[in-house]
């Protein structure tokens, strides 16, 4: 159904007041819909492109019944050649130039966000589009956290930032002002760590800009939940499964450790997730047959570990270990659910150069690069490792930050970094409770001020999974 003219509405009013009201509402929806721009926060990996394309098709199908002129539905990863567009702020001038004069709202969606277009339009109509608005579902910190640089340490809950999964929106007046600011002033932060928090801080501008306004219709309820009747947005399944989970035999697990943590951290790995691995090796600066560990000939460093990680990549493609499709590199204080990783990897094509985990950014406002932060776990397809090692990229020092060096390598090769919010560089306490509430997390990192075994049992343990000891370290596992 498309918009109707005033003469048609007048004629219909003669027959039914109810019908008249309906068509007036329809015309308002049509007019408002033409002033909205949807931006799907997509990624260039083939799995994510297909998800984003399906979401775009659904939005266009919904709007087709309302108007003959559908609203723009953009895929973020394909807007410009800037790899850092995923961090939102660098792309605002481009969006302002294209849509600043003939639109009212910019609505951002994640790939798993389902939208009921009519309800979304009704929610947006409550706000004066001529003013600056920053709309979303608010999250807040329970305590000051490292991932937010301990911002608002005296009262962390006072600052609200949007849950991107629920969708979030900028009015065009706010977009235009932010775009001018980005053009005129270089982005100050070197690192992009938690994008939703950093975008909110940038908009808030130390109290000079608008705070996030809560919109109850923006929800993270499951798609078919009875509690989602009022919601304009809902979520698809939090744990993607695109077929049979990847077999244990197809994942090689490399754990980075060192002698001083053999008795402190390695026992935690053995008590928690090691038994789910089929192929696993510990890499250290000291050979310890009781674990067992392998000395790769790289001296231990207090930070960085680039030399060790590149030695692991070389070993992975050598004849020293069984050939697998996937490599997982973790720290000895990483807590991870391998069964959930097996499910997630069913969505990815190992013949593509896949580099998967929690994405961070460095210098994205000045043409920097993205990288997978190491503590949450770095997942590489064999194709990606082969491409990396075939390039001239290497560590400039053994203690260089391995994850960042790998990010520079991938950027130089034009290979994408693929983000999943299910990997976590920090502890559960470092994330908003409401954010974790709609996740089935894959990993957390750090043992600081927590009982890591209890954290694993609460957040990552799947009771239904088999825990039979198998793999490279079979004899060790059978002793547990």
PDB file of N, CA, C and O in Angstrom, residues 195-228:
ATOM      1  N   UNK A 195      33.176   0.881  21.492  1.00  0.00           N
ATOM      2  CA  UNK A 195      32.692   1.922  20.594  1.00  0.00           C
ATOM      3  C   UNK A 195      31.458   2.632  21.126  1.00  0.00           C
ATOM      4  O   UNK A 195      31.356   3.866  21.070  1.00  0.00           O
ATOM      5  N   UNK A 196      30.497   1.884  21.655  1.00  0.00           N
ATOM      6  CA  UNK A 196      29.239   2.501  22.089  1.00  0.00           C
ATOM      7  C   UNK A 196      29.468   3.512  23.204  1.00  0.00           C
ATOM      8  O   UNK A 196      28.818   4.562  23.253  1.00  0.00           O
ATOM      9  N   UNK A 197      30.396   3.213  24.097  1.00  0.00           N
ATOM     10  CA  UNK A 197      30.710   4.140  25.181  1.00  0.00           C
ATOM     11  C   UNK A 197      31.456   5.356  24.643  1.00  0.00           C
ATOM     12  O   UNK A 197      31.177   6.495  25.044  1.00  0.00           O
ATOM     13  N   UNK A 198      32.372   5.139  23.720  1.00  0.00           N
ATOM     14  CA  UNK A 198      33.186   6.237  23.201  1.00  0.00           C
ATOM     15  C   UNK A 198      32.375   7.176  22.311  1.00  0.00           C
ATOM     16  O   UNK A 198      32.598   8.397  22.317  1.00  0.00           O
ATOM     17  N   UNK A 199      31.430   6.631  21.553  1.00  0.00           N
ATOM     18  CA  UNK A 199      30.538   7.482  20.762  1.00  0.00           C
ATOM     19  C   UNK A 199      29.695   8.361  21.688  1.00  0.00           C
ATOM     20  O   UNK A 199      29.524   9.569  21.457  1.00  0.00           O
ATOM     21  N   UNK A 200      29.170   7.756  22.761  1.00  0.00           N
ATOM     22  CA  UNK A 200      28.353   8.529  23.710  1.00  0.00           C
ATOM     23  C   UNK A 200      29.170   9.634  24.378  1.00  0.00           C
ATOM     24  O   UNK A 200      28.678  10.754  24.579  1.00  0.00           O
ATOM     25  N   UNK A 201      30.416   9.348  24.727  1.00  0.00           N
ATOM     26  CA  UNK A 201      31.282  10.369  25.324  1.00  0.00           C
ATOM     27  C   UNK A 201      31.538  11.513  24.346  1.00  0.00           C
ATOM     28  O   UNK A 201      31.539  12.689  24.726  1.00  0.00           O
ATOM     29  N   UNK A 202      31.754  11.174  23.095  1.00  0.00           N
ATOM     30  CA  UNK A 202      32.022  12.193  22.078  1.00  0.00           C
ATOM     31  C   UNK A 202      30.804  13.105  21.898  1.00  0.00           C
ATOM     32  O   UNK A 202      30.947  14.326  21.778  1.00  0.00           O
ATOM     33  N   UNK A 203      29.631  12.508  21.889  1.00  0.00           N
ATOM     34  CA  UNK A 203      28.400  13.296  21.723  1.00  0.00           C
ATOM     35  C   UNK A 203      28.137  14.148  22.963  1.00  0.00           C
ATOM     36  O   UNK A 203      27.730  15.313  22.851  1.00  0.00           O
ATOM     37  N   UNK A 204      28.362  13.600  24.138  1.00  0.00           N
ATOM     38  CA  UNK A 204      28.132  14.310  25.398  1.00  0.00           C
ATOM     39  C   UNK A 204      29.059  15.519  25.544  1.00  0.00           C
ATOM     40  O   UNK A 204      28.677  16.571  26.067  1.00  0.00           O
ATOM     41  N   UNK A 205      30.283  15.375  25.060  1.00  0.00           N
ATOM     42  CA  UNK A 205      31.228  16.497  24.965  1.00  0.00           C
ATOM     43  C   UNK A 205      31.413  17.204  26.311  1.00  0.00           C
ATOM     44  O   UNK A 205      31.272  18.432  26.420  1.00  0.00           O
ATOM     45  N   UNK A 206      31.722  16.404  27.340  1.00  0.00           N
ATOM     46  CA  UNK A 206      31.953  16.959  28.690  1.00  0.00           C
ATOM     47  C   UNK A 206      30.796  17.816  29.181  1.00  0.00           C
ATOM     48  O   UNK A 206      30.980  18.835  29.853  1.00  0.00           O
ATOM     49  N   UNK A 207      29.582  17.388  28.845  1.00  0.00           N
ATOM     50  CA  UNK A 207      28.399  18.082  29.320  1.00  0.00           C
ATOM     51  C   UNK A 207      27.892  19.176  28.411  1.00  0.00           C
ATOM     52  O   UNK A 207      26.827  19.747  28.667  1.00  0.00           O
ATOM     53  N   UNK A 208      28.612  19.468  27.317  1.00  0.00           N
ATOM     54  CA  UNK A 208      28.179  20.510  26.388  1.00  0.00           C
ATOM     55  C   UNK A 208      27.180  19.988  25.355  1.00  0.00           C
ATOM     56  O   UNK A 208      26.440  20.758  24.750  1.00  0.00           O
ATOM     57  N   UNK A 209      27.171  18.683  25.136  1.00  0.00           N
ATOM     58  CA  UNK A 209      26.273  18.088  24.150  1.00  0.00           C
ATOM     59  C   UNK A 209      25.151  17.314  24.821  1.00  0.00           C
ATOM     60  O   UNK A 209      25.068  17.239  26.055  1.00  0.00           O
ATOM     61  N   UNK A 210      24.270  16.721  24.023  1.00  0.00           N
ATOM     62  CA  UNK A 210      23.125  15.998  24.599  1.00  0.00           C
ATOM     63  C   UNK A 210      23.525  14.668  25.222  1.00  0.00           C
ATOM     64  O   UNK A 210      24.445  14.001  24.760  1.00  0.00           O
ATOM     65  N   UNK A 211      22.832  14.330  26.280  1.00  0.00           N
ATOM     66  CA  UNK A 211      22.950  12.984  26.853  1.00  0.00           C
ATOM     67  C   UNK A 211      22.056  12.032  26.076  1.00  0.00           C
ATOM     68  O   UNK A 211      21.149  12.451  25.347  1.00  0.00           O
ATOM     69  N   UNK A 212      22.290  10.748  26.260  1.00  0.00           N
ATOM     70  CA  UNK A 212      21.435   9.744  25.637  1.00  0.00           C
ATOM     71  C   UNK A 212      20.032   9.805  26.232  1.00  0.00           C
ATOM     72  O   UNK A 212      19.860   9.843  27.454  1.00  0.00           O
ATOM     73  N   UNK A 213      19.024   9.842  25.368  1.00  0.00           N
ATOM     74  CA  UNK A 213      17.624   9.805  25.796  1.00  0.00           C
ATOM     75  C   UNK A 213      17.082   8.399  25.610  1.00  0.00           C
ATOM     76  O   UNK A 213      17.188   7.820  24.523  1.00  0.00           O
ATOM     77  N   UNK A 214      16.504   7.843  26.665  1.00  0.00           N
ATOM     78  CA  UNK A 214      15.983   6.475  26.612  1.00  0.00           C
ATOM     79  C   UNK A 214      14.706   6.417  25.785  1.00  0.00           C
ATOM     80  O   UNK A 214      13.817   7.256  25.933  1.00  0.00           O
ATOM     81  N   UNK A 215      14.619   5.411  24.933  1.00  0.00           N
ATOM     82  CA  UNK A 215      13.414   5.149  24.134  1.00  0.00           C
ATOM     83  C   UNK A 215      12.952   3.736  24.483  1.00  0.00           C
ATOM     84  O   UNK A 215      13.593   2.757  24.079  1.00  0.00           O
ATOM     85  N   UNK A 216      11.849   3.586  25.232  1.00  0.00           N
ATOM     86  CA  UNK A 216      11.432   2.244  25.686  1.00  0.00           C
ATOM     87  C   UNK A 216      11.154   1.272  24.547  1.00  0.00           C
ATOM     88  O   UNK A 216      11.250   0.057  24.739  1.00  0.00           O
ATOM     89  N   UNK A 217      10.813   1.799  23.374  1.00  0.00           N
ATOM     90  CA  UNK A 217      10.490   0.910  22.246  1.00  0.00           C
ATOM     91  C   UNK A 217      11.735   0.278  21.614  1.00  0.00           C
ATOM     92  O   UNK A 217      11.612  -0.642  20.806  1.00  0.00           O
ATOM     93  N   UNK A 218      12.905   0.766  21.958  1.00  0.00           N
ATOM     94  CA  UNK A 218      14.148   0.167  21.473  1.00  0.00           C
ATOM     95  C   UNK A 218      14.567  -0.901  22.475  1.00  0.00           C
ATOM     96  O   UNK A 218      14.980  -0.593  23.589  1.00  0.00           O
ATOM     97  N   UNK A 219      14.456  -2.158  22.071  1.00  0.00           N
ATOM     98  CA  UNK A 219      14.556  -3.279  23.009  1.00  0.00           C
ATOM     99  C   UNK A 219      15.603  -4.289  22.549  1.00  0.00           C
ATOM    100  O   UNK A 219      15.978  -4.342  21.380  1.00  0.00           O
ATOM    101  N   UNK A 220      16.009  -5.126  23.495  1.00  0.00           N
ATOM    102  CA  UNK A 220      16.863  -6.271  23.180  1.00  0.00           C
ATOM    103  C   UNK A 220      16.192  -7.577  23.597  1.00  0.00           C
ATOM    104  O   UNK A 220      16.856  -8.556  23.910  1.00  0.00           O
ATOM    105  N   UNK A 221      14.855  -7.566  23.623  1.00  0.00           N
ATOM    106  CA  UNK A 221      14.112  -8.785  23.909  1.00  0.00           C
ATOM    107  C   UNK A 221      14.271  -9.770  22.739  1.00  0.00           C
ATOM    108  O   UNK A 221      14.475  -9.352  21.593  1.00  0.00           O
ATOM    109  N   UNK A 222      14.176 -11.078  22.998  1.00  0.00           N
ATOM    110  CA  UNK A 222      14.199 -12.043  21.892  1.00  0.00           C
ATOM    111  C   UNK A 222      13.057 -11.779  20.918  1.00  0.00           C
ATOM    112  O   UNK A 222      11.986 -11.294  21.301  1.00  0.00           O
ATOM    113  N   UNK A 223      13.285 -12.107  19.675  1.00  0.00           N
ATOM    114  CA  UNK A 223      12.369 -11.762  18.591  1.00  0.00           C
ATOM    115  C   UNK A 223      10.933 -12.185  18.860  1.00  0.00           C
ATOM    116  O   UNK A 223       9.990 -11.448  18.582  1.00  0.00           O
ATOM    117  N   UNK A 224      10.737 -13.392  19.387  1.00  0.00           N
ATOM    118  CA  UNK A 224       9.387 -13.924  19.571  1.00  0.00           C
ATOM    119  C   UNK A 224       8.951 -13.916  21.038  1.00  0.00           C
ATOM    120  O   UNK A 224       8.029 -14.636  21.426  1.00  0.00           O
ATOM    121  N   UNK A 225       9.577 -13.106  21.853  1.00  0.00           N
ATOM    122  CA  UNK A 225       9.239 -13.054  23.270  1.00  0.00           C
ATOM    123  C   UNK A 225       7.888 -12.362  23.477  1.00  0.00           C
ATOM    124  O   UNK A 225       7.601 -11.339  22.842  1.00  0.00           O
ATOM    125  N   UNK A 226       7.037 -12.897  24.371  1.00  0.00           N
ATOM    126  CA  UNK A 226       5.762 -12.233  24.661  1.00  0.00           C
ATOM    127  C   UNK A 226       5.945 -10.872  25.323  1.00  0.00           C
ATOM    128  O   UNK A 226       5.043 -10.040  25.306  1.00  0.00           O
ATOM    129  N   UNK A 227       7.124 -10.614  25.897  1.00  0.00           N
ATOM    130  CA  UNK A 227       7.372  -9.321  26.539  1.00  0.00           C
ATOM    131  C   UNK A 227       7.780  -8.252  25.530  1.00  0.00           C
ATOM    132  O   UNK A 227       8.021  -7.099  25.910  1.00  0.00           O
ATOM    133  N   UNK A 228       7.851  -8.613  24.251  1.00  0.00           N
ATOM    134  CA  UNK A 228       8.328  -7.678  23.231  1.00  0.00           C
ATOM    135  C   UNK A 228       7.192  -7.044  22.440  1.00  0.00           C
ATOM    136  O   UNK A 228       7.434  -6.471  21.379  1.00  0.00           O
TER     137      UNK A 228
END
